[in-house]
Short mmCIF file of C-alpha atoms in Angstrom, two decimals:
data_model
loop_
_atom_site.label_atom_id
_atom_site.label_comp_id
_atom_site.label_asym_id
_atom_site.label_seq_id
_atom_site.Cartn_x
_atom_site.Cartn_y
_atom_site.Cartn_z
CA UNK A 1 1.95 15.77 -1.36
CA UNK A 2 0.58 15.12 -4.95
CA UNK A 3 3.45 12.84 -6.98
CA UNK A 4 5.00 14.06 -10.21
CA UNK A 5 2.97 11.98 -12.27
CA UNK A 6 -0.20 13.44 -10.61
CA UNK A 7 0.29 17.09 -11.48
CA UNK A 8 0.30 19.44 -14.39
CA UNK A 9 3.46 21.28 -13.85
CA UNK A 10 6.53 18.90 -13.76
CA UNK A 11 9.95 20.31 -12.53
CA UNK A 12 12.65 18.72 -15.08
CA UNK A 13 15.09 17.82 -12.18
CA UNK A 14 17.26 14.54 -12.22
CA UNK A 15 18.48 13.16 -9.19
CA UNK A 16 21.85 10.73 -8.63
CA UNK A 17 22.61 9.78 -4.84
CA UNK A 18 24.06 6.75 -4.14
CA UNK A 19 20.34 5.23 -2.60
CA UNK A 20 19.54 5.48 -6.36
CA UNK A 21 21.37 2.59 -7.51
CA UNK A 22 18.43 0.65 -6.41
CA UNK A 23 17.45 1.54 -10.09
CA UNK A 24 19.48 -0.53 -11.53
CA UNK A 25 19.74 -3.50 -8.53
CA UNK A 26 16.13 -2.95 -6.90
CA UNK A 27 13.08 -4.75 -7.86
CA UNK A 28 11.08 -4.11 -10.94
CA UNK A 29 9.25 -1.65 -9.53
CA UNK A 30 11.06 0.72 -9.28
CA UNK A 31 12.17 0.71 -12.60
CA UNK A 32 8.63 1.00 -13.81
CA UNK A 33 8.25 3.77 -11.64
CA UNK A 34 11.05 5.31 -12.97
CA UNK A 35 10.30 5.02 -16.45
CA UNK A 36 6.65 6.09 -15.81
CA UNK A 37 7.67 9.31 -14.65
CA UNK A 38 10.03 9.53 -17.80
CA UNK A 39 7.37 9.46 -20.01
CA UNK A 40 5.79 12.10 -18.42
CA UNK A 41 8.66 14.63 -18.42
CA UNK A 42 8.85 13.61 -22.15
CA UNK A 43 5.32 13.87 -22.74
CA UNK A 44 3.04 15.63 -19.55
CA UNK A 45 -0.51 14.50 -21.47
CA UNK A 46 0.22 10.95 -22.07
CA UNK A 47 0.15 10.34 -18.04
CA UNK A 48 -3.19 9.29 -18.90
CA UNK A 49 -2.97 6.57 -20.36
CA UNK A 50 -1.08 5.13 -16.89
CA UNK A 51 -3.93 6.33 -14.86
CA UNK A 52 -6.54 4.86 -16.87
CA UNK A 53 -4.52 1.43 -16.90
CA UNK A 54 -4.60 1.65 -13.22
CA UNK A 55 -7.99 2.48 -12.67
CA UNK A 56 -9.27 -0.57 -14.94
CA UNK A 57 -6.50 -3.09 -13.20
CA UNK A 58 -8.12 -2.06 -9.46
CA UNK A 59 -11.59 -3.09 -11.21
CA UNK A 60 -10.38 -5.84 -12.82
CA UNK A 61 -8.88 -7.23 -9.40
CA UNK A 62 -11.77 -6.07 -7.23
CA UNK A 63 -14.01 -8.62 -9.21
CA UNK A 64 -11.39 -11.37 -9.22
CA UNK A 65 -11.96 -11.13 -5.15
CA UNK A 66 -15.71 -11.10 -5.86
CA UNK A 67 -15.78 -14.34 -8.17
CA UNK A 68 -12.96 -15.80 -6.31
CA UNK A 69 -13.67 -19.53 -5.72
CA UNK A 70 -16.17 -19.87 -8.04
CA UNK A 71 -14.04 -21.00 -11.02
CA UNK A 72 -14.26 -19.62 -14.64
CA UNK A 73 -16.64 -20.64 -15.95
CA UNK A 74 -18.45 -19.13 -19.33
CA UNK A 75 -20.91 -16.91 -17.20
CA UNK A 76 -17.77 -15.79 -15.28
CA UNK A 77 -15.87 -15.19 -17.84
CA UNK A 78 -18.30 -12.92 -19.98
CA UNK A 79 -18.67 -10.85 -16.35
CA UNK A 80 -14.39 -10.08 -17.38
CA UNK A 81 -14.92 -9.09 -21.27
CA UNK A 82 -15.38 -5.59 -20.76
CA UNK A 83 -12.73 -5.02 -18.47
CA UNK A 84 -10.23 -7.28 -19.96
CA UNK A 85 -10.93 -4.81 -23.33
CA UNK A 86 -10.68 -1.97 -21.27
CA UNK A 87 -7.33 -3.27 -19.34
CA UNK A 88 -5.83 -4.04 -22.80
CA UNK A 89 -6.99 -0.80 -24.55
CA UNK A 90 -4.99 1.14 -21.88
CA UNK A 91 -2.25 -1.82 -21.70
CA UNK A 92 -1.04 -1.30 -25.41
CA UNK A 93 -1.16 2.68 -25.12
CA UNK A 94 1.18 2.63 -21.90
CA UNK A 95 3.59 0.01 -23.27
CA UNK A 96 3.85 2.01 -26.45
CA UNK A 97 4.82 4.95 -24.65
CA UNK A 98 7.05 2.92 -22.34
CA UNK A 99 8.65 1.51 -25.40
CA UNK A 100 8.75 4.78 -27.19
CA UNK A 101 10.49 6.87 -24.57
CA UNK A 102 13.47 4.03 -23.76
CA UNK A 103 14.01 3.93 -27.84
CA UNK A 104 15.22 7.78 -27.24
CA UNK A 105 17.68 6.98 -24.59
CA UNK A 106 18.88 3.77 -25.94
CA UNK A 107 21.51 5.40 -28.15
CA UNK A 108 22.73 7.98 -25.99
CA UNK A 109 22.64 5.76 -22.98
CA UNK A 110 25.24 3.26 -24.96
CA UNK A 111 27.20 6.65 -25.91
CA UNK A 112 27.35 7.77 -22.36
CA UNK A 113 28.46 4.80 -20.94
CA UNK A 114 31.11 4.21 -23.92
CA UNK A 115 32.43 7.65 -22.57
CA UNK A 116 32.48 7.23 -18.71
CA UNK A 117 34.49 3.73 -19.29
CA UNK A 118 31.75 1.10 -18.95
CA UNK A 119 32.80 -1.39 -21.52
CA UNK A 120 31.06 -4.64 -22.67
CA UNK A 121 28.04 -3.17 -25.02
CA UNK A 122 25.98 -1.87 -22.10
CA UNK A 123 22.50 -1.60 -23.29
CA UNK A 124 18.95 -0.69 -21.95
CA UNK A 125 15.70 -1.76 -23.04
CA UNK A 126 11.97 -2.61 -22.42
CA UNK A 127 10.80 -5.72 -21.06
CA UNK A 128 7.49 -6.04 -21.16
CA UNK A 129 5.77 -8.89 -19.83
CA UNK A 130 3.10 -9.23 -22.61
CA UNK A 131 4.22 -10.30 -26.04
CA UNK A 132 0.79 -8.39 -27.29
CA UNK A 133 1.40 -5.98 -30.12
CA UNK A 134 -2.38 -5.23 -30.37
CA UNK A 135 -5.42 -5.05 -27.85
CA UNK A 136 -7.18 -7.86 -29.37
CA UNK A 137 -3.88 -10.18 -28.40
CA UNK A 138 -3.56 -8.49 -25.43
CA UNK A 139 -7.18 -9.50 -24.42
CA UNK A 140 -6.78 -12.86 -25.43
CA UNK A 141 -3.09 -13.47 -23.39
CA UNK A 142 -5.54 -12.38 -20.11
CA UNK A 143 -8.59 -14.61 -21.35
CA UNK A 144 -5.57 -17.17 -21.33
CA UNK A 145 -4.52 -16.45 -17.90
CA UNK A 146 -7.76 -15.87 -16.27
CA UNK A 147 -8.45 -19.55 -13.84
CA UNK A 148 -4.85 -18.40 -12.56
CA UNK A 149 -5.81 -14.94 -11.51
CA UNK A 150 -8.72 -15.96 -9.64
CA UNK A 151 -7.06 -18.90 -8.09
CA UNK A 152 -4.28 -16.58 -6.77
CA UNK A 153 -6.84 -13.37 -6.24
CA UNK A 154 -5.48 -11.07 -8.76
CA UNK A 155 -4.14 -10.14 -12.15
CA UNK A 156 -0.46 -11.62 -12.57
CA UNK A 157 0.14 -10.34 -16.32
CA UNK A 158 0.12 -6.99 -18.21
CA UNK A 159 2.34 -3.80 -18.42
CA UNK A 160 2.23 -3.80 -14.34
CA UNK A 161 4.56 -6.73 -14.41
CA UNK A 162 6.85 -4.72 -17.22
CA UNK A 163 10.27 -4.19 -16.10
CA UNK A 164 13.80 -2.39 -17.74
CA UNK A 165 16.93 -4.35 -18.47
CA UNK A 166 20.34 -2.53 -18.01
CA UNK A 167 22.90 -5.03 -19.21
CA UNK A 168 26.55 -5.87 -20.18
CA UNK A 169 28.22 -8.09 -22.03
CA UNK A 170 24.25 -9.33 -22.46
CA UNK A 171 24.41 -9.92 -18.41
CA UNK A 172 22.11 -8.09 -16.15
CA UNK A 173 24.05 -5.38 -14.60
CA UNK A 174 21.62 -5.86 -11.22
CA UNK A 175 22.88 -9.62 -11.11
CA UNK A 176 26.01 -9.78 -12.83
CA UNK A 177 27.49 -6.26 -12.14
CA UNK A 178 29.88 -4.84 -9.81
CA UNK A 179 28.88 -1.72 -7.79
CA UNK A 180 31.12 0.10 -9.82
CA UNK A 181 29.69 -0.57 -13.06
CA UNK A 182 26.43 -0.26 -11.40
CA UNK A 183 26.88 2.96 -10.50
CA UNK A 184 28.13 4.01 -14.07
CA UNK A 185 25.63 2.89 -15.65
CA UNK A 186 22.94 4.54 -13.58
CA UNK A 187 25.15 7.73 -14.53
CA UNK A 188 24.70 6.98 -18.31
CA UNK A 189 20.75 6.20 -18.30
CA UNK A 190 20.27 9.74 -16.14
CA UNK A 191 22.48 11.25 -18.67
CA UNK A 192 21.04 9.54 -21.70
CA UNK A 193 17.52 10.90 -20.20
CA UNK A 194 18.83 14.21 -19.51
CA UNK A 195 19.82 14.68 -23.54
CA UNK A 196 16.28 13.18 -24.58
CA UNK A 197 14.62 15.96 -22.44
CA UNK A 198 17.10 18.87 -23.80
CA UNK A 199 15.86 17.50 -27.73
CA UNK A 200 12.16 17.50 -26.67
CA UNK A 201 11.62 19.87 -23.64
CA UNK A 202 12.54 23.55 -24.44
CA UNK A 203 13.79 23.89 -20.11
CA UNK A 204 16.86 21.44 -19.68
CA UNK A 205 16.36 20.07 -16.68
CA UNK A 206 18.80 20.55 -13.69
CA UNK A 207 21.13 17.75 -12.95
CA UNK A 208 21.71 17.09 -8.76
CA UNK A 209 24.65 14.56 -7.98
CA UNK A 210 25.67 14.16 -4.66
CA UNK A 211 28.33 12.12 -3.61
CA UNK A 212 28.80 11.12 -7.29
CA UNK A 213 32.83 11.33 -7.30
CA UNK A 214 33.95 9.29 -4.08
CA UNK A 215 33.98 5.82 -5.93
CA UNK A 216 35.15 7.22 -10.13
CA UNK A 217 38.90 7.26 -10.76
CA UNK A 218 40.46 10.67 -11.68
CA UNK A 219 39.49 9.78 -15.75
CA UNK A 220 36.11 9.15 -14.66
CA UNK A 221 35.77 12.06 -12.77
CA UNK A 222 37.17 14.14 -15.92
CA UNK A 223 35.15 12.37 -18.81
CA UNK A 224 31.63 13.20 -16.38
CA UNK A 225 32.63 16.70 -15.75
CA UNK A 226 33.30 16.62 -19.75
CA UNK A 227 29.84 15.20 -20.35
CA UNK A 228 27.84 18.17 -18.10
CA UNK A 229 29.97 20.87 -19.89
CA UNK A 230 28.92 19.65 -23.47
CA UNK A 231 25.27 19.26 -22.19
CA UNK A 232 22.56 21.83 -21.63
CA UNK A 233 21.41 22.67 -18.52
CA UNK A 234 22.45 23.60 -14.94
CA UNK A 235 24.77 20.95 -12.84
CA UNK A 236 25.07 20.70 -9.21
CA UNK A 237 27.56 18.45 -7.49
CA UNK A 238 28.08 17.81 -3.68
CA UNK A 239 31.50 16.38 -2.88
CA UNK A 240 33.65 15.93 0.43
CA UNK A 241 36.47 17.08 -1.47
CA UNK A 242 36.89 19.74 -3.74
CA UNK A 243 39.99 18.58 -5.17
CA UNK A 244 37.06 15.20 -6.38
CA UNK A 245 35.56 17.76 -8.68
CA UNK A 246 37.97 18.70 -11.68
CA UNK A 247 37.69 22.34 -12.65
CA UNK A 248 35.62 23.13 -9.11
CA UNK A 249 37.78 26.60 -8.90
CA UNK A 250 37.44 27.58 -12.99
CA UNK A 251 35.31 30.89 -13.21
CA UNK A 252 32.35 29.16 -14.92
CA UNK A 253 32.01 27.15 -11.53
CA UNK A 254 29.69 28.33 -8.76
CA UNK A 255 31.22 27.18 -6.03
CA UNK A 256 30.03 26.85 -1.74
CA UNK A 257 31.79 25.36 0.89
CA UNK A 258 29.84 24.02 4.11
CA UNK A 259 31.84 24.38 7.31
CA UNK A 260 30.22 23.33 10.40
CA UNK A 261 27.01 23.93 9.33
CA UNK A 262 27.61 27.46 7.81
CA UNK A 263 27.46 28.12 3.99
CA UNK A 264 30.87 30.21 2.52
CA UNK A 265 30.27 31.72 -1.38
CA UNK A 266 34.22 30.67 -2.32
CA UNK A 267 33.55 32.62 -5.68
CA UNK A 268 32.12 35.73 -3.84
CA UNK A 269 34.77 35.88 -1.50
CA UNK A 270 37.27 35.55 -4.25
CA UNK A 271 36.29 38.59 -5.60
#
């Protein structure tokens, strides 16, 4: 199965399920991942620039293995130039569009959460590991770093290492968070990203939450069902419990109910 990032048409579909909250307490990668395919909902042709950066990094690390044990010396170090340039070129273009896309979900992700009850200044924003604003620095910072790569076999800095930080209270949530808050603030980046897209993307994409309601209070449950109204875009929520979903039997509500195993249109039979 090709990956999202990988094809040409891009479904604008955003997924919350309670395995996601790895986004916010998981390792680093997944956030990049995450953020990766972001920027190519916002943008489909600037997946290149991630591709390239890829490509280059495998070449760049397939001649650390070659050289490894051999030190780094001048002659080895000229045999990196061109690939350091080309690792750096492609660096600074995917950290600018890393950087770019998270600076349109900063605001609304703040708003979002200020709405569903997470207090404390939540925030999200890029952490890149390089402090490069330009490819020349970036070349240099890997120049730098070099007798450590091939000591340890491959390259340990540049935007592969990049992560996101979801805080509170300038704590990170993934540390310092309860599940709860976790779990609302995955709500608000989704949500934040789900506005971005409606500004830039003339499809809104659809919004899938399953099992969204069993841990939000009855206020929390209201203010998100508030939030999907006011937004663009189709909604669907799974829930044990109909009563969890406020306004599940209003007339602009779609509504199915699964009873062992079979499927029963509550609006069609209403009628």
């Amino acid at each position: 199965m090709q990956r999202l990032l990988d094809v040409a048409y891009r479904p604008l579909i955003s997924v919350f399920d309670p395995d996601r909250l790895e986004l916010i307490k998981g390792a680093p990668s997944i956030r990049r991942a995450h953020l990766d395919q972001f920027v190519a909902a916002l943008w489909p042709a600037r997946t290149a620039a991630r591709k390239a950066y890829a490509q280059a990094l495998a070449q760049r690390n397939a001649l650390i293995a070659r050289v490894r044990g051999q030190g780094a010396g001048e002659a080895v170090r000229a045999t990196f130039e061109p690939w350091d340039l080309q690792l750096a070129r492609h660096g600074i273009e995917l950290m600018g569009d890393r950087r770019a896309a998270l600076d349109t979900v900063a605001e609304p992700f703040a708003g979002v959460c200020e709405l569903l009850g997470l207090d404390g200044d939540p925030a999200i924003r890029y952490r890149p590991r390089s402090r490069a604003t330009t490819v020349e620095e970036l070349v240099a910072e890997l120049g730098e770093r070099l007798p450590g790569d091939i000591e340890r076999g491959f390259t340990g800095h540049g935007p592969h290492r990049d992560d996101v930080s979801v805080s509170r209270m300038g704590r990170e949530l993934r540390s310092y968070g309860s599940q709860g808050q976790q779990r609302l603030a995955l709500l608000g980046w989704l949500l934040a990203e789900r506005e971005a897209l409606c500004d830039r993307r003339e499809a809104p994409p659809v919004m899938l939450l399953d099992d969204v309601m069993s841990e939000l209070d009855s206020a929390r449950r209201e203010s998100l069902i508030e939030l999907l109204r006011s937004s663009e875009g189709q909604s669907v929520i799974t829930a044990t419990d109909p009563e969890h979903v406020p306004g599940a039997d209003e007339g602009d509500v779609h509504r199915l109910d699964v009873d062992d195993a079979t499927v029963h249109d509550v609006a069609a039979a209403s009628r």
